[in-house]
Amino acid sequence: MSIMTAALYSQEWTGWKGPNHDGKSTETGLLNSWPKEGPPLLWKCDSLGEGYSNLAFWKDMIFTEGDIKGETHLFILNRADGKLLRKIQVGTGGDIGGYPGPRSTPCTDGERVYTLNHFGILTCIEIATGKIVWSKKYESDFEGAMMLSKILKLHWGFSESPLLDGNRLICSPGGKKGTFAALTS
């Protein structure tokens, strides 16, 4: 996974598709088109493993997930220069359906960050210390089931992004004990 950034956001982008979960930024004063030479590259980070995780932003931090050597990690980066602040193992990594790495975007409230890897390991991490507060497994804790395309016979793994709603973390293990779950810390 490689991250390149050309602009930093003034608003918090706390989870998948932003603060309103609609993929729209409220930033103003943006250019209508890029200069011919493109935007200036501020920094680049290319040591975040494999996967399909997007980015979440909170104040001076960026959060994302990736697989390195068979383990899924949460990466916390400095927003200004891309330097790695923390790397925390949040589960077993690996390949599902021919595609390695997590498919989820972390979400945060500024104190904790929540991750889900493609094997259904949902984790709550305290940002200040990097301590894992709790972890749930979709398959064993909720009898969750991975998505399977019956037409293509393709396993994609767990690929949702958890959602914070006040003090509740909403997730969808898709199992007998709950299609959806609301967890509180």
Backbone as CSV, one residue per row, in Angstrom:
resi,resn,N_x,N_y,N_z,CA_x,CA_y,CA_z,C_x,C_y,C_z
1,MET,0.848,-1.161,0.000,0.000,0.000,0.000,0.893,1.224,0.000
2,SER,0.547,2.172,-0.809,1.314,3.407,-0.899,0.371,4.577,-0.700
3,ILE,0.764,5.524,0.114,-0.042,6.716,0.339,0.720,7.905,-0.193
4,MET,0.053,8.704,-0.973,0.627,9.970,-1.410,-0.387,11.051,-1.075
5,THR,0.094,12.172,-0.625,-0.811,13.256,-0.296,-0.322,14.552,-0.905
6,ALA,-1.266,15.352,-1.349,-0.938,16.647,-1.921,-1.579,17.763,-1.121
7,ALA,-2.543,17.442,-0.295,-3.208,18.466,0.504,-3.612,17.849,1.834
8,LEU,-3.604,18.654,2.884,-4.051,18.200,4.182,-5.411,18.820,4.461
9,TYR,-6.254,18.088,5.132,-7.620,18.528,5.372,-7.711,19.246,6.708
10,SER,-8.547,20.275,6.777,-8.749,20.948,8.051,-9.859,20.267,8.841
11,GLN,-10.748,19.554,8.171,-11.799,18.846,8.882,-11.334,17.429,9.231
12,GLU,-11.968,16.841,10.227,-11.638,15.468,10.592,-12.366,14.535,9.628
13,TRP,-11.696,13.502,9.207,-12.238,12.488,8.300,-12.163,11.199,9.098
14,THR,-13.168,10.974,9.969,-13.066,10.012,11.060,-13.350,8.559,10.692
15,GLY,-13.714,8.308,9.465,-14.007,6.940,9.052,-14.277,6.883,7.570
16,TRP,-14.807,5.773,7.140,-15.051,5.527,5.724,-15.968,6.596,5.130
17,LYS,-15.521,7.186,4.059,-16.250,8.212,3.299,-16.467,9.517,4.068
18,GLY,-15.686,9.752,5.134,-15.673,11.058,5.775,-16.643,11.262,6.912
19,PRO,-16.727,12.506,7.383,-17.502,12.801,8.582,-18.998,12.542,8.439
20,ASN,-19.531,12.692,7.233,-20.957,12.435,7.013,-21.190,11.117,6.283
21,HIS,-20.134,10.370,6.031,-20.189,9.068,5.357,-20.828,9.161,3.974
22,ASP,-20.588,10.301,3.329,-21.133,10.500,1.986,-20.044,10.745,0.940
23,GLY,-18.772,10.698,1.359,-17.663,10.889,0.434,-17.471,12.332,0.000
24,LYS,-18.133,13.273,0.669,-18.033,14.681,0.286,-17.270,15.476,1.343
25,SER,-16.360,16.300,0.877,-15.604,17.182,1.752,-16.277,18.549,1.800
26,THR,-16.206,19.195,2.946,-16.750,20.544,3.071,-15.666,21.605,2.902
27,GLU,-14.474,21.173,2.486,-13.371,22.108,2.263,-13.781,23.164,1.239
28,THR,-13.288,24.372,1.425,-13.551,25.454,0.481,-12.221,26.009,-0.021
29,GLY,-12.289,26.818,-1.058,-11.088,27.450,-1.590,-10.216,26.501,-2.389
30,LEU,-10.768,25.385,-2.831,-9.998,24.411,-3.596,-9.896,24.840,-5.055
31,LEU,-8.888,24.340,-5.729,-8.710,24.623,-7.149,-9.802,23.949,-7.972
32,ASN,-10.212,24.579,-9.054,-11.174,23.965,-9.970,-10.515,22.907,-10.836
33,SER,-9.209,23.041,-11.069,-8.456,22.035,-11.824,-7.012,22.071,-11.344
34,TRP,-6.302,20.935,-11.543,-4.906,20.850,-11.141,-4.031,21.608,-12.123
35,PRO,-2.898,22.138,-11.645,-1.925,22.715,-12.572,-1.421,21.618,-13.517
36,LYS,-0.915,22.011,-14.671,-0.452,21.048,-15.666,0.563,20.068,-15.080
37,GLU,1.459,20.535,-14.223,2.478,19.676,-13.613,1.934,18.873,-12.429
38,GLY,0.673,19.068,-12.104,0.048,18.343,-10.998,0.282,19.039,-9.673
39,PRO,-0.354,18.545,-8.619,-0.169,19.148,-7.299,1.213,18.801,-6.748
40,PRO,1.743,19.639,-5.868,3.046,19.314,-5.284,2.923,18.127,-4.318
41,LEU,3.867,17.225,-4.383,3.901,16.078,-3.483,4.519,16.526,-2.166
42,LEU,3.761,16.399,-1.081,4.259,16.805,0.232,5.063,15.692,0.894
43,TRP,4.594,14.468,0.790,5.296,13.318,1.325,4.706,12.059,0.735
44,LYS,5.431,10.951,0.910,4.993,9.662,0.405,5.368,8.592,1.426
45,CYS,4.473,7.627,1.615,4.722,6.513,2.524,4.369,5.235,1.787
46,ASP,5.319,4.316,1.674,5.042,3.089,0.929,5.400,1.831,1.708
47,SER,5.313,1.895,3.033,5.673,0.734,3.853,4.513,0.298,4.752
48,LEU,3.306,0.316,4.176,2.124,0.030,4.980,1.489,-1.312,4.654
49,GLY,2.222,-2.172,3.999,1.726,-3.513,3.740,0.741,-3.579,2.595
50,GLU,0.003,-4.696,2.559,-0.955,-4.943,1.488,-2.370,-4.803,2.021
51,GLY,-3.275,-4.420,1.138,-4.665,-4.352,1.522,-5.406,-3.246,0.797
52,TYR,-6.643,-3.060,1.216,-7.558,-2.135,0.550,-8.147,-1.126,1.528
53,SER,-7.515,-0.943,2.655,-7.988,0.001,3.659,-7.830,1.424,3.159
54,ASN,-8.808,2.245,3.465,-8.719,3.661,3.161,-8.171,4.380,4.389
55,LEU,-8.245,5.696,4.404,-7.651,6.506,5.467,-8.715,7.159,6.332
56,ALA,-8.404,7.286,7.612,-9.186,8.101,8.532,-8.219,9.127,9.118
57,PHE,-8.704,10.338,9.369,-7.889,11.433,9.879,-8.470,11.949,11.191
58,TRP,-7.587,12.254,12.124,-7.994,12.927,13.360,-6.845,13.825,13.791
59,LYS,-7.115,15.117,13.863,-6.117,16.127,14.237,-4.827,15.911,13.457
60,ASP,-3.730,15.551,14.122,-2.443,15.409,13.430,-2.101,13.968,13.064
61,MET,-3.123,13.081,13.059,-2.867,11.657,12.798,-3.666,11.134,11.606
62,ILE,-3.095,10.123,10.944,-3.766,9.381,9.884,-3.773,7.915,10.308
63,PHE,-4.902,7.235,10.093,-5.057,5.828,10.462,-5.354,5.002,9.215
64,THR,-4.723,3.845,9.094,-5.021,2.906,8.023,-4.577,1.515,8.464
65,GLU,-4.960,0.493,7.699,-4.585,-0.886,7.998,-3.853,-1.508,6.820
66,GLY,-3.045,-2.529,7.096,-2.372,-3.276,6.049,-1.767,-4.552,6.595
67,ASP,-1.526,-5.504,5.708,-0.899,-6.776,6.079,0.586,-6.753,5.771
68,ILE,1.372,-7.161,6.746,2.809,-7.339,6.563,3.171,-8.706,7.152
69,LYS,3.769,-9.557,6.335,4.263,-10.876,6.764,3.214,-11.662,7.552
70,GLY,2.007,-11.745,7.016,0.975,-12.579,7.615,0.283,-12.010,8.831
71,GLU,0.476,-10.724,9.107,-0.190,-10.068,10.234,-0.842,-8.779,9.761
72,THR,-2.044,-8.516,10.276,-2.712,-7.249,9.986,-2.283,-6.236,11.041
73,HIS,-1.955,-5.039,10.585,-1.516,-3.966,11.489,-2.356,-2.715,11.281
74,LEU,-2.551,-1.991,12.367,-3.051,-0.624,12.310,-1.815,0.261,12.248
75,PHE,-1.820,1.201,11.319,-0.727,2.164,11.205,-1.259,3.534,11.580
76,ILE,-0.539,4.223,12.458,-0.866,5.611,12.807,0.298,6.456,12.322
77,LEU,-0.016,7.381,11.426,1.007,8.224,10.807,0.839,9.671,11.231
78,ASN,1.948,10.408,11.207,1.915,11.854,11.412,1.350,12.485,10.147
79,ARG,0.327,13.280,10.301,-0.366,13.882,9.158,0.512,14.871,8.389
80,ALA,1.415,15.532,9.068,2.232,16.566,8.428,3.344,16.000,7.549
81,ASP,3.958,14.872,7.993,5.116,14.388,7.237,5.067,12.902,6.886
82,GLY,4.006,12.199,7.285,3.864,10.786,6.940,4.706,9.831,7.753
83,LYS,5.385,10.315,8.755,6.221,9.442,9.585,5.334,8.516,10.422
84,LEU,5.788,7.272,10.575,5.048,6.288,11.342,5.126,6.621,12.832
85,LEU,3.973,6.796,13.468,3.910,7.046,14.904,3.745,5.739,15.681
86,ARG,2.894,4.835,15.166,2.663,3.538,15.797,2.297,2.505,14.743
87,LYS,2.684,1.265,15.022,2.270,0.105,14.228,1.827,-0.934,15.238
88,ILE,0.539,-1.315,15.189,-0.036,-2.201,16.190,-0.637,-3.416,15.488
89,GLN,-0.214,-4.608,15.888,-0.791,-5.810,15.301,-2.215,-5.972,15.801
90,VAL,-3.162,-6.134,14.860,-4.569,-6.262,15.219,-5.183,-7.563,14.717
91,GLY,-4.371,-8.489,14.268,-4.914,-9.769,13.841,-4.023,-10.481,12.857
92,THR,-4.454,-11.690,12.528,-3.775,-12.486,11.531,-4.138,-11.957,10.153
93,GLY,-3.149,-11.850,9.296,-3.391,-11.396,7.939,-3.399,-12.559,6.980
94,GLY,-3.293,-12.238,5.715,-3.224,-13.281,4.707,-4.150,-13.015,3.543
95,ASP,-4.246,-14.009,2.719,-4.952,-13.922,1.452,-6.334,-14.556,1.568
96,ILE,-7.343,-13.880,1.064,-8.680,-14.462,0.934,-9.124,-14.207,-0.498
97,GLY,-9.476,-15.261,-1.188,-9.983,-15.115,-2.552,-8.975,-14.550,-3.534
98,GLY,-7.694,-14.687,-3.248,-6.666,-14.178,-4.145,-6.272,-12.734,-3.886
99,TYR,-6.823,-12.129,-2.838,-6.535,-10.732,-2.521,-6.089,-10.616,-1.069
100,PRO,-4.847,-10.190,-0.827,-4.353,-10.073,0.537,-4.766,-8.751,1.195
101,GLY,-4.824,-8.767,2.501,-4.974,-7.539,3.270,-6.386,-7.152,3.621
102,PRO,-6.508,-6.244,4.602,-7.813,-5.793,5.068,-8.543,-4.963,4.024
103,ARG,-9.872,-5.008,4.106,-10.733,-4.263,3.182,-11.486,-3.151,3.905
104,SER,-11.176,-2.916,5.152,-11.912,-1.993,6.013,-11.136,-0.707,6.263
105,THR,-11.862,0.366,6.486,-11.272,1.646,6.881,-11.472,1.822,8.384
106,PRO,-10.414,2.123,9.130,-10.583,2.369,10.566,-11.514,3.558,10.812
107,CYS,-12.074,3.626,12.019,-12.826,4.822,12.425,-12.340,5.216,13.819
108,THR,-12.507,6.499,14.130,-11.967,6.999,15.396,-12.846,8.092,15.989
109,ASP,-12.764,8.229,17.299,-13.399,9.341,18.004,-12.330,10.265,18.595
110,GLY,-11.074,10.005,18.261,-9.968,10.813,18.769,-9.295,10.224,19.987
111,GLU,-9.999,9.368,20.721,-9.411,8.686,21.871,-9.112,7.232,21.558
112,ARG,-10.007,6.631,20.793,-9.846,5.232,20.399,-9.991,5.120,18.890
113,VAL,-9.397,4.072,18.345,-9.545,3.782,16.921,-10.019,2.339,16.816
114,TYR,-10.933,2.093,15.878,-11.554,0.787,15.708,-11.191,0.241,14.334
115,THR,-10.753,-1.016,14.297,-10.338,-1.638,13.044,-11.086,-2.953,12.857
116,LEU,-11.186,-3.366,11.602,-11.731,-4.683,11.272,-10.861,-5.252,10.175
117,ASN,-10.348,-6.464,10.379,-9.569,-7.054,9.295,-10.438,-8.006,8.480
118,HIS,-9.899,-8.515,7.408,-10.659,-9.336,6.468,-11.006,-10.718,7.011
119,PHE,-10.458,-11.095,8.155,-10.823,-12.343,8.806,-11.849,-12.109,9.915
120,GLY,-12.381,-10.884,10.010,-13.444,-10.584,10.957,-12.979,-10.318,12.368
121,ILE,-11.768,-9.819,12.537,-11.290,-9.451,13.869,-11.506,-7.953,14.050
122,LEU,-12.417,-7.614,14.943,-12.779,-6.234,15.250,-12.013,-5.829,16.506
123,THR,-11.273,-4.718,16.435,-10.382,-4.344,17.525,-10.574,-2.885,17.907
124,CYS,-10.531,-2.612,19.207,-10.577,-1.259,19.752,-9.206,-0.969,20.365
125,ILE,-8.577,0.120,19.920,-7.236,0.481,20.383,-7.255,1.874,20.999
126,GLU,-6.616,2.027,22.131,-6.448,3.334,22.762,-5.326,4.058,22.010
127,ILE,-5.632,5.208,21.429,-4.668,5.907,20.584,-3.436,6.359,21.369
128,ALA,-3.629,6.932,22.539,-2.515,7.509,23.304,-1.449,6.482,23.678
129,THR,-1.879,5.242,23.953,-0.932,4.228,24.422,-0.657,3.120,23.402
130,GLY,-1.549,2.949,22.435,-1.437,1.842,21.490,-1.939,0.527,22.075
131,LYS,-2.534,0.588,23.267,-3.029,-0.603,23.958,-4.332,-1.084,23.314
132,ILE,-4.427,-2.406,23.109,-5.678,-2.989,22.633,-6.624,-3.070,23.825
133,VAL,-7.771,-2.381,23.712,-8.763,-2.321,24.785,-9.621,-3.582,24.759
134,TRP,-10.082,-3.961,23.588,-10.846,-5.194,23.411,-10.777,-5.636,21.957
135,SER,-11.127,-6.895,21.751,-11.141,-7.470,20.417,-12.274,-8.484,20.342
136,LYS,-12.986,-8.506,19.237,-14.067,-9.466,18.992,-13.802,-10.169,17.682
137,LYS,-14.227,-11.422,17.602,-14.100,-12.183,16.365,-15.507,-12.439,15.832
138,TYR,-15.752,-11.949,14.628,-17.080,-12.088,14.042,-17.566,-13.533,14.033
139,GLU,-16.703,-14.475,13.636,-17.150,-15.864,13.496,-17.460,-16.518,14.840
140,SER,-16.598,-16.348,15.825,-16.834,-17.026,17.103,-17.726,-16.227,18.059
141,ASP,-17.625,-14.908,18.068,-18.423,-14.112,19.003,-19.838,-13.816,18.504
142,PHE,-20.045,-13.784,17.183,-21.355,-13.452,16.625,-21.877,-14.508,15.646
143,GLU,-21.138,-15.609,15.490,-21.443,-16.623,14.478,-21.549,-15.978,13.097
144,GLY,-20.669,-15.001,12.862,-20.641,-14.279,11.592,-20.178,-15.151,10.444
145,ALA,-20.501,-14.714,9.250,-20.145,-15.479,8.055,-19.560,-14.551,6.998
146,MET,-18.460,-15.005,6.389,-17.839,-14.238,5.307,-18.734,-14.234,4.079
147,MET,-18.643,-13.155,3.321,-19.389,-13.051,2.069,-18.826,-14.041,1.056
148,LEU,-19.713,-14.657,0.310,-19.318,-15.560,-0.764,-20.182,-15.249,-1.976
149,SER,-19.538,-14.981,-3.072,-20.269,-14.795,-4.313,-20.608,-16.174,-4.859
150,LYS,-21.889,-16.513,-4.856,-22.302,-17.836,-5.340,-22.074,-17.970,-6.840
151,ILE,-22.149,-16.882,-7.560,-21.933,-16.926,-9.006,-20.461,-17.182,-9.309
152,LEU,-19.581,-16.397,-8.699,-18.147,-16.515,-8.969,-17.434,-17.492,-8.041
153,LYS,-18.141,-17.957,-7.019,-17.548,-18.822,-5.995,-16.280,-18.188,-5.427
154,LEU,-16.416,-16.919,-5.052,-15.289,-16.126,-4.586,-15.532,-15.665,-3.153
155,HIS,-14.612,-15.992,-2.277,-14.655,-15.469,-0.911,-13.960,-14.117,-0.900
156,TRP,-14.580,-13.114,-0.356,-13.976,-11.792,-0.275,-13.576,-11.467,1.147
157,GLY,-14.045,-12.234,2.110,-13.737,-11.955,3.502,-14.675,-10.904,4.065
158,PHE,-14.370,-10.448,5.250,-15.167,-9.383,5.867,-14.652,-8.061,5.320
159,SER,-15.546,-7.270,4.776,-15.080,-6.081,4.059,-15.909,-4.837,4.358
160,GLU,-16.493,-4.760,5.506,-17.214,-3.553,5.888,-16.309,-2.641,6.711
161,SER,-16.718,-1.424,6.891,-15.997,-0.500,7.770,-16.899,-0.182,8.951
162,PRO,-16.414,-0.388,10.192,-17.245,-0.081,11.350,-17.609,1.397,11.386
163,LEU,-18.719,1.710,12.041,-19.262,3.064,12.085,-19.498,3.484,13.528
164,LEU,-18.995,4.648,13.903,-19.268,5.199,15.231,-20.539,6.036,15.177
165,ASP,-21.434,5.773,16.137,-22.664,6.540,16.283,-22.770,6.900,17.761
166,GLY,-22.284,8.092,18.100,-22.217,8.469,19.512,-21.264,7.548,20.242
167,ASN,-21.755,6.880,21.301,-20.896,5.953,22.050,-21.052,4.500,21.579
168,ARG,-21.712,4.299,20.425,-21.910,2.950,19.894,-21.054,2.727,18.657
169,LEU,-20.495,1.543,18.562,-19.783,1.121,17.368,-20.703,0.151,16.638
170,ILE,-21.119,0.521,15.447,-22.030,-0.285,14.648,-21.206,-1.132,13.677
171,CYS,-21.502,-2.424,13.641,-20.809,-3.320,12.724,-21.808,-4.363,12.226
172,SER,-21.414,-5.090,11.197,-22.338,-6.085,10.634,-21.644,-7.428,10.420
173,PRO,-21.596,-8.244,11.492,-20.973,-9.554,11.365,-21.749,-10.520,10.475
174,GLY,-23.042,-10.258,10.280,-23.826,-11.073,9.367,-24.032,-12.493,9.829
175,GLY,-24.208,-12.683,11.115,-24.331,-14.047,11.626,-25.637,-14.324,12.328
176,LYS,-25.741,-15.536,12.835,-26.950,-15.979,13.520,-27.208,-15.180,14.795
177,LYS,-26.142,-14.673,15.403,-26.304,-13.894,16.633,-26.405,-12.406,16.340
178,GLY,-26.504,-12.033,15.091,-26.680,-10.621,14.771,-26.218,-10.251,13.387
179,THR,-27.171,-9.849,12.565,-26.806,-9.293,11.266,-26.017,-8.019,11.499
180,PHE,-26.532,-7.194,12.445,-25.861,-5.969,12.868,-25.629,-6.057,14.364
181,ALA,-24.638,-5.349,14.841,-24.367,-5.275,16.270,-23.996,-3.850,16.635
182,ALA,-24.416,-3.410,17.814,-24.029,-2.113,18.366,-23.271,-2.392,19.647
183,LEU,-21.983,-2.065,19.651,-21.135,-2.317,20.800,-20.823,-1.011,21.504
184,THR,-20.711,-1.040,22.839,-20.314,0.133,23.597,-19.068,-0.207,24.400
185,SER,-18.274,0.823,24.617,-17.041,0.614,25.406,-17.240,1.136,26.800
